[in-house]
Coordinates of C-alpha atoms in Angstrom, one line a residue:
X194 CA 3.0 67.0 -0.4
X195 CA 3.8 64.6 2.4
X196 CA 6.5 62.0 1.8
X197 CA 7.1 58.7 3.5
X198 CA 10.0 58.3 6.0
X199 CA 12.8 56.2 4.6
X200 CA 13.1 52.7 5.9
X201 CA 15.6 50.0 5.7
X202 CA 14.2 46.5 6.5
X203 CA 16.1 44.5 9.0
X204 CA 16.1 40.7 9.0
X205 CA 13.6 38.9 11.1
X206 CA 14.6 35.9 13.0
X207 CA 12.4 33.0 12.3
X208 CA 12.9 29.6 14.0
X209 CA 11.4 27.1 16.4
X210 CA 12.3 24.0 18.2
X211 CA 10.2 22.0 15.7
X212 CA 12.8 22.8 13.0
X213 CA 15.8 22.3 15.3
X214 CA 17.3 19.4 13.5
X215 CA 17.2 20.9 10.0
X216 CA 18.4 24.3 11.1
X217 CA 21.1 22.9 13.2
X218 CA 22.5 20.8 10.5
X219 CA 22.6 23.8 8.2
X220 CA 24.2 26.0 10.8
X221 CA 26.9 23.4 11.7
X222 CA 27.8 22.5 8.1
X223 CA 28.5 26.1 7.4
X224 CA 30.8 26.5 10.5
X225 CA 32.7 23.2 10.7
X226 CA 35.6 21.7 9.0
X227 CA 34.8 18.3 7.4
X228 CA 37.0 16.2 9.6
X229 CA 37.5 18.4 12.7
X230 CA 35.5 21.0 14.4
X231 CA 37.1 23.9 16.3
X232 CA 34.6 26.7 15.8
X233 CA 31.5 28.0 17.5
X234 CA 28.2 29.4 16.3
X235 CA 26.1 32.2 17.9
X236 CA 22.6 31.1 18.8
X237 CA 19.7 32.7 20.6
X238 CA 17.8 31.2 23.5
X239 CA 14.2 32.0 24.5
X240 CA 12.9 31.7 28.0
X241 CA 9.2 32.6 28.6
X242 CA 8.1 35.1 31.2
X243 CA 4.8 33.9 32.6
X244 CA 1.6 35.4 34.0
X245 CA -1.5 33.6 35.0
X246 CA -4.6 34.5 33.0
X247 CA -6.3 35.9 36.1
X248 CA -3.5 38.5 36.2
X249 CA -3.7 39.2 32.5
X250 CA -7.4 39.8 32.5
X251 CA -7.0 42.4 35.2
X252 CA -4.7 44.4 32.8
X253 CA -7.4 44.9 30.2
X254 CA -8.2 48.6 30.3
X255 CA -9.3 51.6 28.1
X256 CA -6.8 54.4 28.2
X257 CA -5.9 57.7 26.7
X258 CA -4.2 57.6 23.2
X259 CA -0.7 56.3 23.2
X260 CA 2.1 56.1 20.6
X261 CA 2.0 53.3 18.0
X262 CA 4.8 50.9 18.6
X263 CA 4.4 47.7 16.5
X264 CA 1.4 48.1 14.1
X265 CA -0.4 44.9 13.1
X266 CA -3.9 44.0 11.9
X267 CA -6.2 46.8 10.7
X268 CA -10.0 47.1 10.7
X269 CA -12.2 49.9 9.4
X270 CA -15.7 50.5 10.7
X271 CA -17.6 53.6 9.9
X272 CA -15.3 56.6 10.5
X273 CA -12.9 54.7 12.7
X274 CA -9.8 52.6 12.2
X275 CA -9.0 50.0 14.8
X276 CA -5.2 49.3 14.6
X277 CA -3.8 46.4 16.5
X278 CA -0.5 47.1 18.3
X279 CA 0.9 43.5 18.3
X280 CA 0.5 41.8 21.6
X281 CA -0.4 45.1 23.4
X282 CA -3.8 46.3 22.4
X283 CA -5.9 48.3 19.9
X284 CA -5.6 52.0 18.9
X285 CA -8.9 53.7 18.1
X286 CA -8.4 56.3 15.4
X287 CA -10.9 58.7 13.9
X288 CA -10.3 58.7 10.1
X289 CA -13.3 60.8 9.1
X290 CA -10.9 63.5 7.9
X291 CA -8.4 61.5 5.9
X292 CA -6.1 64.5 5.9
X293 CA -6.0 64.6 9.7
X294 CA -6.5 61.2 11.4
X295 CA -6.9 61.6 15.2
X296 CA -5.7 59.0 17.7
X297 CA -8.7 58.9 20.1
X298 CA -8.1 56.1 22.6
X299 CA -6.1 52.9 23.3
X300 CA -7.6 49.6 24.5
X301 CA -4.9 47.7 26.4
X302 CA -5.4 44.0 25.7
X303 CA -2.3 41.9 26.4
X304 CA -1.8 39.1 23.9
X305 CA -4.1 40.8 21.3
X306 CA -3.4 40.0 17.6
X307 CA -6.8 40.6 15.9
X308 CA -10.1 42.5 16.1
X309 CA -13.4 42.7 14.3
X310 CA -16.5 44.9 14.8
X311 CA -20.2 43.9 14.8
X312 CA -22.5 46.9 15.3
X313 CA -21.5 48.6 18.5
X314 CA -19.3 45.7 19.7
X315 CA -15.6 45.1 19.1
X316 CA -14.3 41.6 19.6
X317 CA -10.7 40.9 20.3
X318 CA -8.4 38.1 21.4
X319 CA -6.8 38.4 24.8
X320 CA -4.4 35.5 24.7
X321 CA -6.7 32.5 25.3
X322 CA -9.9 34.5 25.8
X323 CA -12.3 36.2 23.5
X324 CA -13.3 39.6 24.9
X325 CA -16.1 42.0 23.9
X326 CA -16.1 45.8 24.1
X327 CA -19.0 48.3 23.8
X328 CA -17.8 51.0 21.4
X329 CA -21.2 52.8 21.0
X330 CA -19.5 55.8 22.7
X331 CA -15.9 56.0 21.5
X332 CA -15.2 58.3 24.5
X333 CA -16.5 55.7 26.9
X334 CA -15.4 52.3 25.6
X335 CA -16.0 49.5 28.1
X336 CA -15.6 45.7 28.4
X337 CA -19.0 44.0 28.4
X338 CA -18.3 40.3 27.9
X339 CA -15.7 37.5 27.8
X340 CA -15.4 33.9 26.7
X341 CA -12.6 32.4 28.7
X342 CA -10.0 29.8 27.7
X343 CA -11.5 29.3 24.2
X344 CA -8.2 29.6 22.2
X345 CA -6.0 27.1 24.0
X346 CA -3.0 27.6 21.8
X347 CA -2.9 31.4 22.0
X348 CA -0.4 31.5 24.8
X349 CA 2.4 33.4 23.0
X350 CA 2.5 36.3 20.5
X351 CA 6.2 36.2 20.0
X352 CA 7.2 36.2 16.3
X353 CA 9.9 33.6 16.8
X354 CA 9.2 31.7 20.1
X355 CA 5.9 29.9 19.5
X356 CA 3.2 28.4 21.7
X357 CA 4.9 25.0 21.7
X358 CA 7.6 26.4 24.0
X359 CA 5.2 27.5 26.6
X360 CA 4.4 25.4 29.7
X361 CA 0.6 26.0 30.0
X362 CA 0.6 25.1 33.6
X363 CA 2.6 28.2 34.3
X364 CA 0.2 30.5 32.4
X365 CA 0.8 32.5 29.2
X366 CA 4.0 34.0 28.0
X367 CA 3.6 37.8 28.3
X368 CA 7.3 38.3 27.3
X369 CA 10.4 36.4 26.5
X370 CA 14.0 36.6 27.9
X371 CA 16.3 36.4 24.8
X372 CA 19.9 35.5 25.3
X373 CA 22.7 34.8 22.9
X374 CA 24.9 31.7 23.5
X375 CA 27.9 30.3 21.8
X376 CA 27.5 26.7 20.9
X377 CA 30.5 24.5 20.1
X378 CA 30.5 22.5 16.9
X379 CA 31.7 18.9 17.5
X380 CA 33.4 16.5 15.2
X381 CA 30.2 14.5 14.6
X382 CA 28.8 17.7 13.0
X383 CA 26.2 18.1 15.8
X384 CA 25.5 20.6 18.5
X385 CA 25.3 20.5 22.2
X386 CA 22.1 18.7 23.3
X387 CA 21.8 20.4 26.7
X388 CA 20.8 23.8 25.2
X389 CA 17.3 24.7 23.9
X390 CA 18.0 27.4 21.3
X391 CA 17.0 28.9 18.0
X392 CA 19.4 29.7 15.1
X393 CA 19.6 33.3 14.1
X394 CA 18.6 33.7 10.5
X395 CA 20.2 35.6 7.7
X396 CA 19.2 39.3 7.1
X397 CA 17.8 38.2 3.8
X398 CA 14.8 36.7 5.6
X399 CA 12.2 39.3 4.9
X400 CA 9.1 37.3 5.9
X401 CA 8.1 39.7 8.6
X402 CA 5.3 39.1 11.0
X403 CA 2.5 37.0 9.8
X404 CA -0.3 39.6 9.7
X405 CA -3.8 38.6 8.5
X406 CA -7.4 39.3 6.0
X407 CA -11.0 39.5 4.9
X408 CA -14.0 41.8 4.9
X409 CA -17.4 41.6 6.6
X410 CA -20.8 43.2 6.5
X411 CA -20.2 45.4 9.5
X412 CA -16.8 46.7 8.5
X413 CA -13.8 45.8 6.6
X414 CA -10.6 44.0 7.7
X415 CA -7.2 43.6 6.1
X416 CA -6.5 40.6 3.9
X417 CA -4.6 38.8 6.7
X418 CA -7.3 38.7 9.4
X419 CA -8.1 35.6 11.4
X420 CA -11.6 37.0 12.4
X421 CA -14.6 37.1 10.1
X422 CA -18.3 37.8 10.5
X423 CA -21.0 36.2 8.5
X424 CA -24.6 35.1 9.0
X425 CA -24.7 36.2 12.6
X426 CA -21.6 34.2 13.5
X427 CA -18.0 35.0 14.3
X428 CA -15.4 32.7 12.7
X429 CA -11.9 32.7 14.2
X430 CA -8.9 31.0 12.8
X431 CA -6.9 29.5 15.8
X432 CA -3.2 28.9 15.8
X433 CA -3.5 25.1 15.7
X434 CA -5.3 24.5 12.4
X435 CA -8.9 24.9 13.4
X436 CA -11.8 27.4 12.8
X437 CA -13.8 28.2 15.9
X438 CA -17.5 29.3 15.5
X439 CA -19.5 31.6 17.8
X440 CA -23.1 32.5 17.7
X441 CA -23.8 36.2 18.1
X442 CA -27.4 36.0 19.2
X443 CA -26.3 37.3 22.6
X444 CA -23.7 39.6 21.1
X445 CA -22.0 40.8 24.3
X446 CA -21.1 37.2 25.2
X447 CA -20.7 35.1 22.0
X448 CA -21.8 31.5 22.4
X449 CA -19.2 28.9 21.3
X450 CA -20.9 26.6 18.7
X451 CA -18.5 24.4 16.9
X452 CA -14.9 23.7 15.9
X453 CA -14.1 22.9 12.3
X454 CA -10.8 21.0 11.8
X455 CA -9.2 22.5 8.7
X456 CA -5.5 21.9 8.4
X457 CA -2.2 22.8 10.1
X458 CA -0.9 26.1 8.7
X459 CA -4.2 27.9 8.1
X460 CA -3.6 31.7 8.5
X461 CA -6.3 34.0 7.1
X462 CA -10.1 34.1 6.5
X463 CA -12.0 36.1 3.9
X464 CA -15.8 36.3 3.7
X465 CA -17.1 36.1 0.1
X466 CA -20.6 36.6 -1.2
X467 CA -22.1 35.5 -4.5
X468 CA -25.8 35.3 -5.6
X469 CA -27.0 35.8 -2.0
X470 CA -24.9 33.0 -0.7
X471 CA -21.9 33.2 1.7
X472 CA -18.6 31.4 1.4
X473 CA -15.4 31.5 3.5
X474 CA -12.0 31.6 1.8
X475 CA -9.3 30.3 4.1
X476 CA -5.6 30.9 3.3
X477 CA -3.1 28.3 4.4
X478 CA 0.6 27.8 3.8
X479 CA -0.2 25.0 1.4
X480 CA -3.3 26.2 -0.4
X481 CA -6.6 28.0 -0.5
X482 CA -9.7 26.4 1.1
X483 CA -13.2 27.4 0.0
X484 CA -16.0 26.6 2.5
X485 CA -19.7 26.7 1.7
X486 CA -21.5 28.6 4.6
X487 CA -25.0 27.5 3.8
X488 CA -25.1 26.0 7.3
X489 CA -23.5 28.8 9.4
X490 CA -22.9 26.5 12.3
X491 CA -21.2 23.9 10.2
X492 CA -19.4 25.2 7.1
X493 CA -18.6 22.5 4.6
X494 CA -15.4 22.2 2.5
X495 CA -16.3 22.9 -1.1
X496 CA -12.9 22.9 -2.7
X497 CA -9.2 23.3 -2.2
X498 CA -6.6 25.0 -4.4
X499 CA -3.2 23.6 -3.7
X500 CA 0.1 25.5 -4.1
X501 CA 3.7 25.3 -2.8
X502 CA 4.3 25.9 0.9
X503 CA 4.2 29.6 1.4
X504 CA 2.2 32.2 3.4
X505 CA -1.1 32.8 1.7
X506 CA -3.5 35.7 2.2
X507 CA -6.4 35.8 -0.2
X508 CA -9.1 38.3 -1.4
X509 CA -11.7 37.8 -4.1
X510 CA -13.9 40.0 -6.3
X511 CA -16.3 38.8 -9.0
X512 CA -15.0 35.5 -10.4
X513 CA -11.3 36.1 -9.5
X514 CA -9.4 35.3 -6.3
X515 CA -6.1 37.0 -5.7
X516 CA -3.5 35.3 -3.6
X517 CA 0.0 36.3 -2.6
X518 CA 2.6 33.7 -1.7
X519 CA 5.7 34.7 0.1
X520 CA 8.9 33.1 1.3
X521 CA 10.6 33.0 4.7
X522 CA 11.2 30.5 7.4
X523 CA 7.8 31.1 9.0
X524 CA 6.2 30.4 5.6
X525 CA 8.3 27.3 4.8
X526 CA 8.8 28.2 1.2
X527 CA 10.9 30.1 -1.4
X528 CA 8.1 31.4 -3.6
X529 CA 7.2 35.1 -3.9
X530 CA 4.4 35.7 -6.3
X531 CA 0.9 36.9 -7.1
X532 CA -1.6 34.3 -8.2
X533 CA -4.8 34.9 -10.0
X534 CA -7.4 32.1 -9.6
X535 CA -10.6 31.5 -11.6
X536 CA -13.4 30.9 -9.1
X537 CA -16.3 31.1 -11.5
X538 CA -16.8 27.4 -10.5
X539 CA -16.3 27.5 -6.7
X540 CA -16.1 23.8 -6.6
X541 CA -13.2 23.7 -9.1
X542 CA -10.9 26.7 -8.8
X543 CA -8.2 27.0 -11.5
X544 CA -5.0 29.0 -11.8
X545 CA -5.1 31.7 -14.4
X546 CA -1.6 33.2 -14.1
X547 CA 1.2 33.8 -11.7
X548 CA 3.5 36.9 -11.5
X549 CA 6.8 37.2 -9.7
X550 CA 6.9 39.6 -6.7
X551 CA 9.6 40.6 -4.2
X552 CA 8.1 39.5 -0.9
X553 CA 4.3 40.1 -1.0
X554 CA 2.2 40.3 2.1
X555 CA -1.4 41.7 2.3
X556 CA -3.5 42.8 -0.7
X557 CA -6.9 44.4 -1.5
X558 CA -9.1 44.8 -4.5
X559 CA -11.7 47.5 -5.2
X560 CA -13.6 47.4 -8.5
X561 CA -10.5 46.3 -10.5
X562 CA -7.9 48.3 -8.6
X563 CA -5.5 45.9 -7.0
X564 CA -3.4 47.1 -4.1
X565 CA -0.5 44.8 -3.1
X566 CA 1.9 45.1 -0.2
X567 CA 5.3 43.9 -1.4
X568 CA 7.3 44.0 1.8
X569 CA 10.2 46.4 1.6
X570 CA 9.4 47.1 -2.0
X571 CA 6.4 49.1 -0.6
X572 CA 2.9 49.4 -2.0
X573 CA 2.2 48.5 -5.6
X574 CA -1.1 49.4 -7.4
X575 CA -2.4 47.7 -10.5
X576 CA -5.2 48.9 -12.8
X577 CA -7.2 45.8 -13.8
X578 CA -10.4 47.5 -14.5
X579 CA -10.3 46.7 -18.3
X580 CA -8.6 43.3 -18.1
X581 CA -6.8 41.0 -15.7
X582 CA -4.2 40.0 -18.4
X583 CA -0.6 41.0 -18.1
X584 CA -1.0 42.3 -14.6
X585 CA 2.5 43.6 -14.1
X586 CA 2.3 45.7 -17.2
X587 CA -0.6 47.6 -15.6
X588 CA 1.3 48.9 -12.6
X589 CA 0.4 52.5 -11.9
X590 CA 3.1 55.0 -11.3
X591 CA 1.8 56.1 -7.9
X592 CA 3.4 53.3 -5.9
X593 CA 4.6 54.0 -2.4
X594 CA 8.3 53.1 -1.7
X595 CA 10.5 53.5 1.4
X596 CA 8.4 51.5 3.8
X597 CA 7.8 47.8 4.6
X598 CA 4.1 47.4 3.6
X599 CA 2.1 44.8 5.5
X600 CA -1.6 45.1 4.7
X601 CA -4.3 47.3 3.1
X602 CA -8.0 48.1 3.3
X603 CA -9.5 49.9 0.3
X604 CA -12.8 51.6 1.0
X605 CA -14.7 54.5 -0.6
X606 CA -11.7 55.8 -2.5
X607 CA -9.4 55.8 0.5
X608 CA -6.8 53.2 1.1
X609 CA -5.7 52.3 4.7
X610 CA -2.1 51.0 4.5
X611 CA -0.4 49.3 7.5
X612 CA 3.4 49.4 7.5
X613 CA 6.3 49.0 9.8
X614 CA 6.3 52.7 10.6
X615 CA 2.6 53.2 11.3
X616 CA -0.4 53.6 9.1
X617 CA -1.1 55.7 6.0
X618 CA -4.3 57.0 4.3
X619 CA -4.0 57.2 0.5
X620 CA -6.6 58.9 -1.7
X621 CA -7.2 56.9 -4.8
X622 CA -10.6 58.4 -5.8
X623 CA -8.9 59.7 -8.9
X624 CA -6.5 57.1 -10.3
X625 CA -4.6 59.9 -12.1
X626 CA -3.9 61.6 -8.8
X627 CA -3.3 58.9 -6.1
X628 CA -1.6 60.6 -3.2
X629 CA -0.9 60.3 0.5
X630 CA -3.4 62.3 2.5
X631 CA -2.7 61.5 6.1
X632 CA -0.7 59.2 8.4
X633 CA 0.3 58.5 11.9
X634 CA 3.9 57.3 12.4
X635 CA 5.3 55.1 15.1
X636 CA 7.3 56.6 17.9
X637 CA 10.2 54.2 17.3
X638 CA 12.6 54.7 14.4

């Protein structure tokens, strides 16, 4: 039987100039003597490397398969998995034989973070643009449409150096020059003011990359997706607290329709259907928003479930929503838990129970089987088919360790699991014999 490669998670650096004051004070206080200061602290500076979007658009291309480097969002459509390689593009993988997944093609898309599929068309972000590809023939994928400059804040895909550090007049940040610098600590417990820097975080910061969620009628996305399809519309969560709507009546070139101001810190979107009606669940770092999609061009806020500041992907099945909260600088909180929320009344969601976790990321639910990515604790599986009570007592003994688990898609008895070392196909058609059936591992150890 196949086994997973061992993995030891390394700390991720999480910082930004927006948090400069707070982080600086913490860093200095740990390095300085109360009345005098004769020490230095190691910091890291970030300088963007720019390209104009005209140049970036010319780089979009369909190529032969290439090695997976930095796996991100996942999307399953039919017999194919579309795996985002963060900031680089999309791997097209045939998973019709779960024991032998085949890497068929690579779509190079600089600045890409997310994808979705509608019929024979794949939509992807290309920094500030939305681009469409015809995938009716996997062996002859081609670009067929583009909406330019529609995501104004998508100018950087760096996990640490955000869009606020980019001078938009110079283009988009295709890469970053990272340098370490020693900064003196002065007697007034402050740092040099002539250096723009970010403090290096402790190796205990396991927040990881903010990967995204949701499913749709054409295919299925992971729980941390920013793209969703519903009612002939494409809904995209932008980086600056808004949801952008596109009409797909002319699917090759989606028509921009509307922008819904939600709230800073929104992260994921999950389409949910009940009694023939559609709703959008939006995960944010301070709560879960439920939007009624009766008017597809203008979804209306139905309710909001508030929680402590923390990253927040969400999935739902029946009358229960499942939410994971995780800590880390990016997520602004210190809570790591699973929440079960009663959504029988969508206008008044109520917390049922919370369960402590290690550092949960994405999750998925399939007819009472709950799959939870718990960071470096790996994949955990809970059997809730009989009852949702005492969730952690119902953990199955088939959990996958030795990887950093990011996100999952359960479908037709096969689980697609995205991790730091690639993706894995897990057969769960028999809960008494859940096992790894196939995988493709990254080329970087």
